[in-house]
mmCIF file with all atom_site columns, C-alpha atoms in Angstrom:
data_model
loop_
_atom_site.group_PDB
_atom_site.id
_atom_site.type_symbol
_atom_site.label_atom_id
_atom_site.label_alt_id
_atom_site.label_comp_id
_atom_site.label_asym_id
_atom_site.label_entity_id
_atom_site.label_seq_id
_atom_site.pdbx_PDB_ins_code
_atom_site.Cartn_x
_atom_site.Cartn_y
_atom_site.Cartn_z
_atom_site.occupancy
_atom_site.B_iso_or_equiv
_atom_site.pdbx_formal_charge
_atom_site.auth_seq_id
_atom_site.auth_comp_id
_atom_site.auth_asym_id
_atom_site.auth_atom_id
_atom_site.pdbx_PDB_model_num
ATOM 1   C CA . UNK C 1 1   ? -31.190 46.515 -70.047 1.00 44.00 ? 1   UNK C CA 1
ATOM 2   C CA . UNK C 1 2   ? -30.602 43.844 -67.372 1.00 69.00 ? 2   UNK C CA 1
ATOM 3   C CA . UNK C 1 3   ? -33.689 42.103 -66.039 1.00 83.00 ? 3   UNK C CA 1
ATOM 4   C CA . UNK C 1 4   ? -34.223 41.980 -62.295 1.00 93.00 ? 4   UNK C CA 1
ATOM 5   C CA . UNK C 1 5   ? -35.255 38.603 -60.949 1.00 97.00 ? 5   UNK C CA 1
ATOM 6   C CA . UNK C 1 6   ? -37.255 38.301 -57.742 1.00 98.00 ? 6   UNK C CA 1
ATOM 7   C CA . UNK C 1 7   ? -36.399 35.259 -55.649 1.00 98.00 ? 7   UNK C CA 1
ATOM 8   C CA . UNK C 1 8   ? -38.375 34.055 -52.654 1.00 98.00 ? 8   UNK C CA 1
ATOM 9   C CA . UNK C 1 9   ? -36.284 32.772 -49.744 1.00 98.00 ? 9   UNK C CA 1
ATOM 10  C CA . UNK C 1 10  ? -37.772 30.025 -47.579 1.00 98.00 ? 10  UNK C CA 1
ATOM 11  C CA . UNK C 1 11  ? -35.989 29.112 -44.355 1.00 98.00 ? 11  UNK C CA 1
ATOM 12  C CA . UNK C 1 12  ? -36.897 25.775 -42.791 1.00 98.00 ? 12  UNK C CA 1
ATOM 13  C CA . UNK C 1 13  ? -36.004 26.767 -39.232 1.00 97.00 ? 13  UNK C CA 1
ATOM 14  C CA . UNK C 1 14  ? -38.180 29.011 -37.064 1.00 97.00 ? 14  UNK C CA 1
ATOM 15  C CA . UNK C 1 15  ? -35.594 29.449 -34.320 1.00 94.00 ? 15  UNK C CA 1
ATOM 16  C CA . UNK C 1 16  ? -34.783 33.087 -33.548 1.00 91.00 ? 16  UNK C CA 1
ATOM 17  C CA . UNK C 1 17  ? -31.021 32.562 -33.812 1.00 90.00 ? 17  UNK C CA 1
ATOM 18  C CA . UNK C 1 18  ? -31.286 30.013 -36.617 1.00 95.00 ? 18  UNK C CA 1
ATOM 19  C CA . UNK C 1 19  ? -28.047 29.026 -38.347 1.00 95.00 ? 19  UNK C CA 1
ATOM 20  C CA . UNK C 1 20  ? -29.990 28.489 -41.545 1.00 96.00 ? 20  UNK C CA 1
ATOM 21  C CA . UNK C 1 21  ? -31.471 31.982 -41.424 1.00 96.00 ? 21  UNK C CA 1
ATOM 22  C CA . UNK C 1 22  ? -27.975 33.409 -40.973 1.00 96.00 ? 22  UNK C CA 1
ATOM 23  C CA . UNK C 1 23  ? -26.829 31.328 -43.923 1.00 97.00 ? 23  UNK C CA 1
ATOM 24  C CA . UNK C 1 24  ? -29.752 32.516 -46.044 1.00 97.00 ? 24  UNK C CA 1
ATOM 25  C CA . UNK C 1 25  ? -28.848 36.137 -45.323 1.00 96.00 ? 25  UNK C CA 1
ATOM 26  C CA . UNK C 1 26  ? -25.221 35.453 -46.242 1.00 96.00 ? 26  UNK C CA 1
ATOM 27  C CA . UNK C 1 27  ? -26.298 33.854 -49.527 1.00 97.00 ? 27  UNK C CA 1
ATOM 28  C CA . UNK C 1 28  ? -28.407 36.892 -50.392 1.00 97.00 ? 28  UNK C CA 1
ATOM 29  C CA . UNK C 1 29  ? -25.416 39.159 -49.823 1.00 96.00 ? 29  UNK C CA 1
ATOM 30  C CA . UNK C 1 30  ? -23.289 37.003 -52.135 1.00 96.00 ? 30  UNK C CA 1
ATOM 31  C CA . UNK C 1 31  ? -25.803 37.018 -55.000 1.00 97.00 ? 31  UNK C CA 1
ATOM 32  C CA . UNK C 1 32  ? -25.522 39.068 -58.213 1.00 95.00 ? 32  UNK C CA 1
ATOM 33  C CA . UNK C 1 33  ? -26.870 42.603 -57.982 1.00 93.00 ? 33  UNK C CA 1
ATOM 34  C CA . UNK C 1 34  ? -29.662 42.027 -60.503 1.00 92.00 ? 34  UNK C CA 1
ATOM 35  C CA . UNK C 1 35  ? -31.399 39.669 -58.082 1.00 97.00 ? 35  UNK C CA 1
ATOM 36  C CA . UNK C 1 36  ? -33.950 40.863 -55.533 1.00 97.00 ? 36  UNK C CA 1
ATOM 37  C CA . UNK C 1 37  ? -34.648 38.577 -52.576 1.00 98.00 ? 37  UNK C CA 1
ATOM 38  C CA . UNK C 1 38  ? -37.771 38.428 -50.438 1.00 98.00 ? 38  UNK C CA 1
ATOM 39  C CA . UNK C 1 39  ? -37.861 36.342 -47.266 1.00 98.00 ? 39  UNK C CA 1
ATOM 40  C CA . UNK C 1 40  ? -41.238 34.603 -47.161 1.00 98.00 ? 40  UNK C CA 1
ATOM 41  C CA . UNK C 1 41  ? -42.636 33.932 -43.690 1.00 97.00 ? 41  UNK C CA 1
ATOM 42  C CA . UNK C 1 42  ? -43.932 30.385 -43.238 1.00 98.00 ? 42  UNK C CA 1
ATOM 43  C CA . UNK C 1 43  ? -44.256 30.351 -39.445 1.00 97.00 ? 43  UNK C CA 1
ATOM 44  C CA . UNK C 1 44  ? -47.893 31.435 -39.243 1.00 93.00 ? 44  UNK C CA 1
ATOM 45  C CA . UNK C 1 45  ? -49.331 29.201 -41.984 1.00 97.00 ? 45  UNK C CA 1
ATOM 46  C CA . UNK C 1 46  ? -52.156 27.012 -40.670 1.00 97.00 ? 46  UNK C CA 1
ATOM 47  C CA . UNK C 1 47  ? -51.633 23.317 -41.399 1.00 97.00 ? 47  UNK C CA 1
ATOM 48  C CA . UNK C 1 48  ? -52.883 22.285 -44.796 1.00 98.00 ? 48  UNK C CA 1
ATOM 49  C CA . UNK C 1 49  ? -56.314 20.661 -44.686 1.00 97.00 ? 49  UNK C CA 1
ATOM 50  C CA . UNK C 1 50  ? -58.181 19.878 -47.899 1.00 96.00 ? 50  UNK C CA 1
ATOM 51  C CA . UNK C 1 51  ? -61.402 21.015 -46.258 1.00 96.00 ? 51  UNK C CA 1
ATOM 52  C CA . UNK C 1 52  ? -60.039 24.541 -46.544 1.00 96.00 ? 52  UNK C CA 1
ATOM 53  C CA . UNK C 1 53  ? -59.799 24.471 -50.331 1.00 95.00 ? 53  UNK C CA 1
ATOM 54  C CA . UNK C 1 54  ? -63.335 25.803 -50.812 1.00 94.00 ? 54  UNK C CA 1
ATOM 55  C CA . UNK C 1 55  ? -62.908 28.631 -48.291 1.00 96.00 ? 55  UNK C CA 1
ATOM 56  C CA . UNK C 1 56  ? -59.162 29.013 -47.626 1.00 97.00 ? 56  UNK C CA 1
ATOM 57  C CA . UNK C 1 57  ? -57.849 30.820 -44.542 1.00 97.00 ? 57  UNK C CA 1
ATOM 58  C CA . UNK C 1 58  ? -56.613 34.354 -45.130 1.00 97.00 ? 58  UNK C CA 1
ATOM 59  C CA . UNK C 1 59  ? -53.050 33.260 -44.336 1.00 98.00 ? 59  UNK C CA 1
ATOM 60  C CA . UNK C 1 60  ? -53.160 30.676 -47.144 1.00 98.00 ? 60  UNK C CA 1
ATOM 61  C CA . UNK C 1 61  ? -54.435 33.278 -49.601 1.00 98.00 ? 61  UNK C CA 1
ATOM 62  C CA . UNK C 1 62  ? -51.748 35.792 -48.618 1.00 98.00 ? 62  UNK C CA 1
ATOM 63  C CA . UNK C 1 63  ? -49.017 33.170 -48.903 1.00 98.00 ? 63  UNK C CA 1
ATOM 64  C CA . UNK C 1 64  ? -50.127 32.022 -52.349 1.00 98.00 ? 64  UNK C CA 1
ATOM 65  C CA . UNK C 1 65  ? -50.379 35.619 -53.564 1.00 98.00 ? 65  UNK C CA 1
ATOM 66  C CA . UNK C 1 66  ? -46.857 36.256 -52.275 1.00 98.00 ? 66  UNK C CA 1
ATOM 67  C CA . UNK C 1 67  ? -45.329 33.216 -53.961 1.00 98.00 ? 67  UNK C CA 1
ATOM 68  C CA . UNK C 1 68  ? -47.136 33.240 -57.298 1.00 98.00 ? 68  UNK C CA 1
ATOM 69  C CA . UNK C 1 69  ? -45.340 36.228 -58.920 1.00 98.00 ? 69  UNK C CA 1
ATOM 70  C CA . UNK C 1 70  ? -41.852 35.148 -57.820 1.00 98.00 ? 70  UNK C CA 1
ATOM 71  C CA . UNK C 1 71  ? -39.379 34.327 -60.580 1.00 98.00 ? 71  UNK C CA 1
ATOM 72  C CA . UNK C 1 72  ? -37.524 31.685 -58.556 1.00 98.00 ? 72  UNK C CA 1
ATOM 73  C CA . UNK C 1 73  ? -37.204 30.197 -55.082 1.00 98.00 ? 73  UNK C CA 1
ATOM 74  C CA . UNK C 1 74  ? -34.311 29.499 -52.711 1.00 98.00 ? 74  UNK C CA 1
ATOM 75  C CA . UNK C 1 75  ? -34.714 26.970 -49.904 1.00 98.00 ? 75  UNK C CA 1
ATOM 76  C CA . UNK C 1 76  ? -32.338 26.977 -46.931 1.00 98.00 ? 76  UNK C CA 1
ATOM 77  C CA . UNK C 1 77  ? -33.126 24.304 -44.397 1.00 98.00 ? 77  UNK C CA 1
ATOM 78  C CA . UNK C 1 78  ? -31.900 22.234 -41.487 1.00 97.00 ? 78  UNK C CA 1
ATOM 79  C CA . UNK C 1 79  ? -32.542 18.515 -41.241 1.00 95.00 ? 79  UNK C CA 1
ATOM 80  C CA . UNK C 1 80  ? -35.033 17.131 -38.732 1.00 95.00 ? 80  UNK C CA 1
ATOM 81  C CA . UNK C 1 81  ? -34.960 13.349 -38.334 1.00 95.00 ? 81  UNK C CA 1
ATOM 82  C CA . UNK C 1 82  ? -33.384 12.853 -41.772 1.00 94.00 ? 82  UNK C CA 1
ATOM 83  C CA . UNK C 1 83  ? -36.108 14.897 -43.450 1.00 96.00 ? 83  UNK C CA 1
ATOM 84  C CA . UNK C 1 84  ? -37.521 18.369 -44.026 1.00 97.00 ? 84  UNK C CA 1
ATOM 85  C CA . UNK C 1 85  ? -38.915 20.367 -41.090 1.00 97.00 ? 85  UNK C CA 1
ATOM 86  C CA . UNK C 1 86  ? -42.696 20.120 -40.948 1.00 97.00 ? 86  UNK C CA 1
ATOM 87  C CA . UNK C 1 87  ? -43.184 23.861 -41.319 1.00 98.00 ? 87  UNK C CA 1
ATOM 88  C CA . UNK C 1 88  ? -41.404 23.850 -44.691 1.00 98.00 ? 88  UNK C CA 1
ATOM 89  C CA . UNK C 1 89  ? -43.316 20.806 -45.946 1.00 98.00 ? 89  UNK C CA 1
ATOM 90  C CA . UNK C 1 90  ? -46.540 22.517 -44.913 1.00 98.00 ? 90  UNK C CA 1
ATOM 91  C CA . UNK C 1 91  ? -45.579 25.583 -46.981 1.00 98.00 ? 91  UNK C CA 1
ATOM 92  C CA . UNK C 1 92  ? -45.068 23.360 -50.017 1.00 98.00 ? 92  UNK C CA 1
ATOM 93  C CA . UNK C 1 93  ? -48.460 21.737 -49.449 1.00 98.00 ? 93  UNK C CA 1
ATOM 94  C CA . UNK C 1 94  ? -50.333 25.016 -48.954 1.00 98.00 ? 94  UNK C CA 1
ATOM 95  C CA . UNK C 1 95  ? -48.787 26.498 -52.087 1.00 98.00 ? 95  UNK C CA 1
ATOM 96  C CA . UNK C 1 96  ? -49.531 23.420 -54.177 1.00 98.00 ? 96  UNK C CA 1
ATOM 97  C CA . UNK C 1 97  ? -53.281 23.449 -53.634 1.00 97.00 ? 97  UNK C CA 1
ATOM 98  C CA . UNK C 1 98  ? -56.027 23.479 -54.770 1.00 95.00 ? 98  UNK C CA 1
ATOM 99  C CA . UNK C 1 99  ? -54.957 20.750 -57.189 1.00 93.00 ? 99  UNK C CA 1
ATOM 100 C CA . UNK C 1 100 ? -54.021 22.223 -60.556 1.00 95.00 ? 100 UNK C CA 1
ATOM 101 C CA . UNK C 1 101 ? -53.437 25.715 -59.128 1.00 96.00 ? 101 UNK C CA 1
ATOM 102 C CA . UNK C 1 102 ? -49.963 25.317 -57.632 1.00 98.00 ? 102 UNK C CA 1
ATOM 103 C CA . UNK C 1 103 ? -48.067 28.563 -57.167 1.00 98.00 ? 103 UNK C CA 1
ATOM 104 C CA . UNK C 1 104 ? -44.775 26.616 -57.367 1.00 98.00 ? 104 UNK C CA 1
ATOM 105 C CA . UNK C 1 105 ? -45.297 25.488 -60.951 1.00 98.00 ? 105 UNK C CA 1
ATOM 106 C CA . UNK C 1 106 ? -42.182 25.899 -63.101 1.00 97.00 ? 106 UNK C CA 1
ATOM 107 C CA . UNK C 1 107 ? -40.234 28.150 -60.741 1.00 98.00 ? 107 UNK C CA 1
ATOM 108 C CA . UNK C 1 108 ? -36.487 27.348 -60.784 1.00 98.00 ? 108 UNK C CA 1
ATOM 109 C CA . UNK C 1 109 ? -35.074 26.586 -57.353 1.00 98.00 ? 109 UNK C CA 1
ATOM 110 C CA . UNK C 1 110 ? -31.917 26.015 -55.389 1.00 98.00 ? 110 UNK C CA 1
ATOM 111 C CA . UNK C 1 111 ? -31.653 23.974 -52.203 1.00 98.00 ? 111 UNK C CA 1
ATOM 112 C CA . UNK C 1 112 ? -29.104 24.569 -49.449 1.00 98.00 ? 112 UNK C CA 1
ATOM 113 C CA . UNK C 1 113 ? -29.035 22.561 -46.245 1.00 97.00 ? 113 UNK C CA 1
ATOM 114 C CA . UNK C 1 114 ? -26.951 23.253 -43.180 1.00 96.00 ? 114 UNK C CA 1
ATOM 115 C CA . UNK C 1 115 ? -26.342 21.440 -39.919 1.00 94.00 ? 115 UNK C CA 1
ATOM 116 C CA . UNK C 1 116 ? -23.825 21.382 -37.079 1.00 92.00 ? 116 UNK C CA 1
ATOM 117 C CA . UNK C 1 117 ? -23.251 17.753 -38.050 1.00 91.00 ? 117 UNK C CA 1
ATOM 118 C CA . UNK C 1 118 ? -20.812 16.525 -40.662 1.00 89.00 ? 118 UNK C CA 1
ATOM 119 C CA . UNK C 1 119 ? -23.270 15.577 -43.417 1.00 89.00 ? 119 UNK C CA 1
ATOM 120 C CA . UNK C 1 120 ? -24.802 19.042 -43.621 1.00 90.00 ? 120 UNK C CA 1
ATOM 121 C CA . UNK C 1 121 ? -28.472 18.109 -43.754 1.00 95.00 ? 121 UNK C CA 1
ATOM 122 C CA . UNK C 1 122 ? -28.099 15.680 -46.670 1.00 94.00 ? 122 UNK C CA 1
ATOM 123 C CA . UNK C 1 123 ? -31.357 13.861 -45.846 1.00 96.00 ? 123 UNK C CA 1
ATOM 124 C CA . UNK C 1 124 ? -33.457 17.033 -45.777 1.00 97.00 ? 124 UNK C CA 1
ATOM 125 C CA . UNK C 1 125 ? -31.834 18.304 -48.964 1.00 97.00 ? 125 UNK C CA 1
ATOM 126 C CA . UNK C 1 126 ? -32.809 15.199 -50.900 1.00 97.00 ? 126 UNK C CA 1
ATOM 127 C CA . UNK C 1 127 ? -36.264 14.777 -49.392 1.00 97.00 ? 127 UNK C CA 1
ATOM 128 C CA . UNK C 1 128 ? -37.027 18.359 -50.384 1.00 98.00 ? 128 UNK C CA 1
ATOM 129 C CA . UNK C 1 129 ? -35.804 17.718 -53.918 1.00 98.00 ? 129 UNK C CA 1
ATOM 130 C CA . UNK C 1 130 ? -38.171 14.750 -54.154 1.00 97.00 ? 130 UNK C CA 1
ATOM 131 C CA . UNK C 1 131 ? -41.150 17.017 -53.471 1.00 98.00 ? 131 UNK C CA 1
ATOM 132 C CA . UNK C 1 132 ? -39.875 19.623 -55.930 1.00 98.00 ? 132 UNK C CA 1
ATOM 133 C CA . UNK C 1 133 ? -39.771 17.037 -58.717 1.00 98.00 ? 133 UNK C CA 1
ATOM 134 C CA . UNK C 1 134 ? -43.482 16.337 -58.261 1.00 97.00 ? 134 UNK C CA 1
ATOM 135 C CA . UNK C 1 135 ? -44.264 20.071 -58.054 1.00 98.00 ? 135 UNK C CA 1
ATOM 136 C CA . UNK C 1 136 ? -42.510 20.667 -61.400 1.00 98.00 ? 136 UNK C CA 1
ATOM 137 C CA . UNK C 1 137 ? -39.955 22.938 -59.762 1.00 98.00 ? 137 UNK C CA 1
ATOM 138 C CA . UNK C 1 138 ? -36.623 22.552 -61.593 1.00 98.00 ? 138 UNK C CA 1
ATOM 139 C CA . UNK C 1 139 ? -34.022 22.388 -58.815 1.00 98.00 ? 139 UNK C CA 1
ATOM 140 C CA . UNK C 1 140 ? -30.409 23.175 -59.658 1.00 98.00 ? 140 UNK C CA 1
ATOM 141 C CA . UNK C 1 141 ? -28.390 19.946 -59.623 1.00 97.00 ? 141 UNK C CA 1
ATOM 142 C CA . UNK C 1 142 ? -24.848 21.349 -59.401 1.00 97.00 ? 142 UNK C CA 1
ATOM 143 C CA . UNK C 1 143 ? -23.200 22.602 -57.361 1.00 97.00 ? 143 UNK C CA 1
ATOM 144 C CA . UNK C 1 144 ? -24.797 20.863 -54.396 1.00 97.00 ? 144 UNK C CA 1
ATOM 145 C CA . UNK C 1 145 ? -24.680 22.579 -51.007 1.00 97.00 ? 145 UNK C CA 1
ATOM 146 C CA . UNK C 1 146 ? -24.606 20.538 -47.810 1.00 96.00 ? 146 UNK C CA 1
ATOM 147 C CA . UNK C 1 147 ? -23.031 22.818 -45.222 1.00 95.00 ? 147 UNK C CA 1
ATOM 148 C CA . UNK C 1 148 ? -21.665 20.865 -42.258 1.00 94.00 ? 148 UNK C CA 1
ATOM 149 C CA . UNK C 1 149 ? -20.258 22.387 -39.081 1.00 93.00 ? 149 UNK C CA 1
ATOM 150 C CA . UNK C 1 150 ? -22.704 25.276 -39.445 1.00 94.00 ? 150 UNK C CA 1
ATOM 151 C CA . UNK C 1 151 ? -22.359 26.173 -35.756 1.00 93.00 ? 151 UNK C CA 1
ATOM 152 C CA . UNK C 1 152 ? -18.785 27.274 -36.531 1.00 93.00 ? 152 UNK C CA 1
ATOM 153 C CA . UNK C 1 153 ? -19.573 28.983 -39.816 1.00 92.00 ? 153 UNK C CA 1
ATOM 154 C CA . UNK C 1 154 ? -20.182 32.552 -38.606 1.00 94.00 ? 154 UNK C CA 1
ATOM 155 C CA . UNK C 1 155 ? -18.223 35.206 -36.763 1.00 92.00 ? 155 UNK C CA 1
ATOM 156 C CA . UNK C 1 156 ? -19.690 37.332 -33.968 1.00 88.00 ? 156 UNK C CA 1
ATOM 157 C CA . UNK C 1 157 ? -21.294 39.660 -36.544 1.00 87.00 ? 157 UNK C CA 1
ATOM 158 C CA . UNK C 1 158 ? -23.055 36.850 -38.392 1.00 86.00 ? 158 UNK C CA 1
ATOM 159 C CA . UNK C 1 159 ? -20.672 36.894 -41.349 1.00 88.00 ? 159 UNK C CA 1
ATOM 160 C CA . UNK C 1 160 ? -19.144 33.805 -42.967 1.00 93.00 ? 160 UNK C CA 1
ATOM 161 C CA . UNK C 1 161 ? -15.891 33.300 -41.078 1.00 93.00 ? 161 UNK C CA 1
ATOM 162 C CA . UNK C 1 162 ? -14.140 30.972 -43.518 1.00 90.00 ? 162 UNK C CA 1
ATOM 163 C CA . UNK C 1 163 ? -12.838 32.362 -46.820 1.00 93.00 ? 163 UNK C CA 1
ATOM 164 C CA . UNK C 1 164 ? -13.090 28.998 -48.551 1.00 94.00 ? 164 UNK C CA 1
ATOM 165 C CA . UNK C 1 165 ? -16.740 28.621 -47.570 1.00 94.00 ? 165 UNK C CA 1
ATOM 166 C CA . UNK C 1 166 ? -17.499 32.177 -48.655 1.00 95.00 ? 166 UNK C CA 1
ATOM 167 C CA . UNK C 1 167 ? -15.900 31.509 -52.049 1.00 97.00 ? 167 UNK C CA 1
ATOM 168 C CA . UNK C 1 168 ? -17.913 28.305 -52.464 1.00 97.00 ? 168 UNK C CA 1
ATOM 169 C CA . UNK C 1 169 ? -21.190 30.017 -51.558 1.00 97.00 ? 169 UNK C CA 1
ATOM 170 C CA . UNK C 1 170 ? -20.440 32.896 -53.923 1.00 97.00 ? 170 UNK C CA 1
ATOM 171 C CA . UNK C 1 171 ? -19.927 30.379 -56.713 1.00 98.00 ? 171 UNK C CA 1
ATOM 172 C CA . UNK C 1 172 ? -23.147 28.637 -55.722 1.00 98.00 ? 172 UNK C CA 1
ATOM 173 C CA . UNK C 1 173 ? -25.128 31.862 -56.051 1.00 98.00 ? 173 UNK C CA 1
ATOM 174 C CA . UNK C 1 174 ? -23.502 32.671 -59.383 1.00 98.00 ? 174 UNK C CA 1
ATOM 175 C CA . UNK C 1 175 ? -24.549 29.227 -60.629 1.00 98.00 ? 175 UNK C CA 1
ATOM 176 C CA . UNK C 1 176 ? -28.061 29.769 -59.270 1.00 98.00 ? 176 UNK C CA 1
ATOM 177 C CA . UNK C 1 177 ? -28.272 33.076 -61.122 1.00 97.00 ? 177 UNK C CA 1
ATOM 178 C CA . UNK C 1 178 ? -27.443 31.307 -64.371 1.00 97.00 ? 178 UNK C CA 1
ATOM 179 C CA . UNK C 1 179 ? -29.978 28.587 -63.551 1.00 98.00 ? 179 UNK C CA 1
ATOM 180 C CA . UNK C 1 180 ? -32.714 31.160 -63.008 1.00 98.00 ? 180 UNK C CA 1
ATOM 181 C CA . UNK C 1 181 ? -31.807 32.924 -66.244 1.00 96.00 ? 181 UNK C CA 1
ATOM 182 C CA . UNK C 1 182 ? -32.115 29.650 -68.149 1.00 96.00 ? 182 UNK C CA 1
ATOM 183 C CA . UNK C 1 183 ? -35.186 28.162 -66.486 1.00 96.00 ? 183 UNK C CA 1
ATOM 184 C CA . UNK C 1 184 ? -37.466 30.981 -65.335 1.00 95.00 ? 184 UNK C CA 1
ATOM 185 C CA . UNK C 1 185 ? -40.291 32.209 -67.546 1.00 93.00 ? 185 UNK C CA 1
ATOM 186 C CA . UNK C 1 186 ? -38.739 35.662 -67.541 1.00 93.00 ? 186 UNK C CA 1
ATOM 187 C CA . UNK C 1 187 ? -35.284 34.344 -68.429 1.00 89.00 ? 187 UNK C CA 1
ATOM 188 C CA . UNK C 1 188 ? -36.593 32.227 -71.302 1.00 88.00 ? 188 UNK C CA 1
ATOM 189 C CA . UNK C 1 189 ? -38.558 35.172 -72.701 1.00 88.00 ? 189 UNK C CA 1
ATOM 190 C CA . UNK C 1 190 ? -35.493 37.433 -72.552 1.00 82.00 ? 190 UNK C CA 1
ATOM 191 C CA . UNK C 1 191 ? -33.335 34.789 -74.242 1.00 83.00 ? 191 UNK C CA 1
ATOM 192 C CA . UNK C 1 192 ? -35.902 34.507 -77.028 1.00 81.00 ? 192 UNK C CA 1
ATOM 193 C CA . UNK C 1 193 ? -35.823 38.258 -77.585 1.00 75.00 ? 193 UNK C CA 1
ATOM 194 C CA . UNK C 1 194 ? -39.344 38.908 -76.354 1.00 64.00 ? 194 UNK C CA 1
ATOM 195 C CA . UNK C 1 195 ? -40.675 40.996 -73.470 1.00 60.00 ? 195 UNK C CA 1
ATOM 196 C CA . UNK C 1 196 ? -40.425 39.546 -70.002 1.00 60.00 ? 196 UNK C CA 1
ATOM 197 C CA . UNK C 1 197 ? -43.798 38.273 -68.722 1.00 62.00 ? 197 UNK C CA 1
ATOM 198 C CA . UNK C 1 198 ? -45.517 40.477 -66.188 1.00 59.00 ? 198 UNK C CA 1
ATOM 199 C CA . UNK C 1 199 ? -46.490 38.961 -62.845 1.00 54.00 ? 199 UNK C CA 1
#
């Protein structure tokens, strides 16, 4: 029996017609069928403030409860001023606290960045990876995905217009699937011949 892995998708742009949200949807469509994807809303999260650790806002609680049972996480983000958008960094901070109770702990991840510019959000991609190292989130190293020229990536229906890009992204998601199988708690349990842990 094939295990189903649940992956949370976090998009760093809040814009209604976001290129990164379109890209995230395209990636989901290119993923193996035994993966279930859930887009996690980060727009309404109040800014992290340590004073809230003793009596956290309801939105923090709901977010942490949403993230904790996920098997893996996929980040798709633009670059703002050579770094990660504040809303995405805030989501990392909210999920990482209170100290010692991080909901990110050990979840395998993939990072994709996209930009109309030529370097495809390289700065954001690597700044995000730096935070993931501290959070003990094993981020897939290869293949890397910096998608430049993202404003020309989609056709009028929101589909990937370039066959070469579609092939690359399909390969990326296949690699991510293998990464999740190797590094998630569920994947390790299955490989060892035991029952998959229950969320």
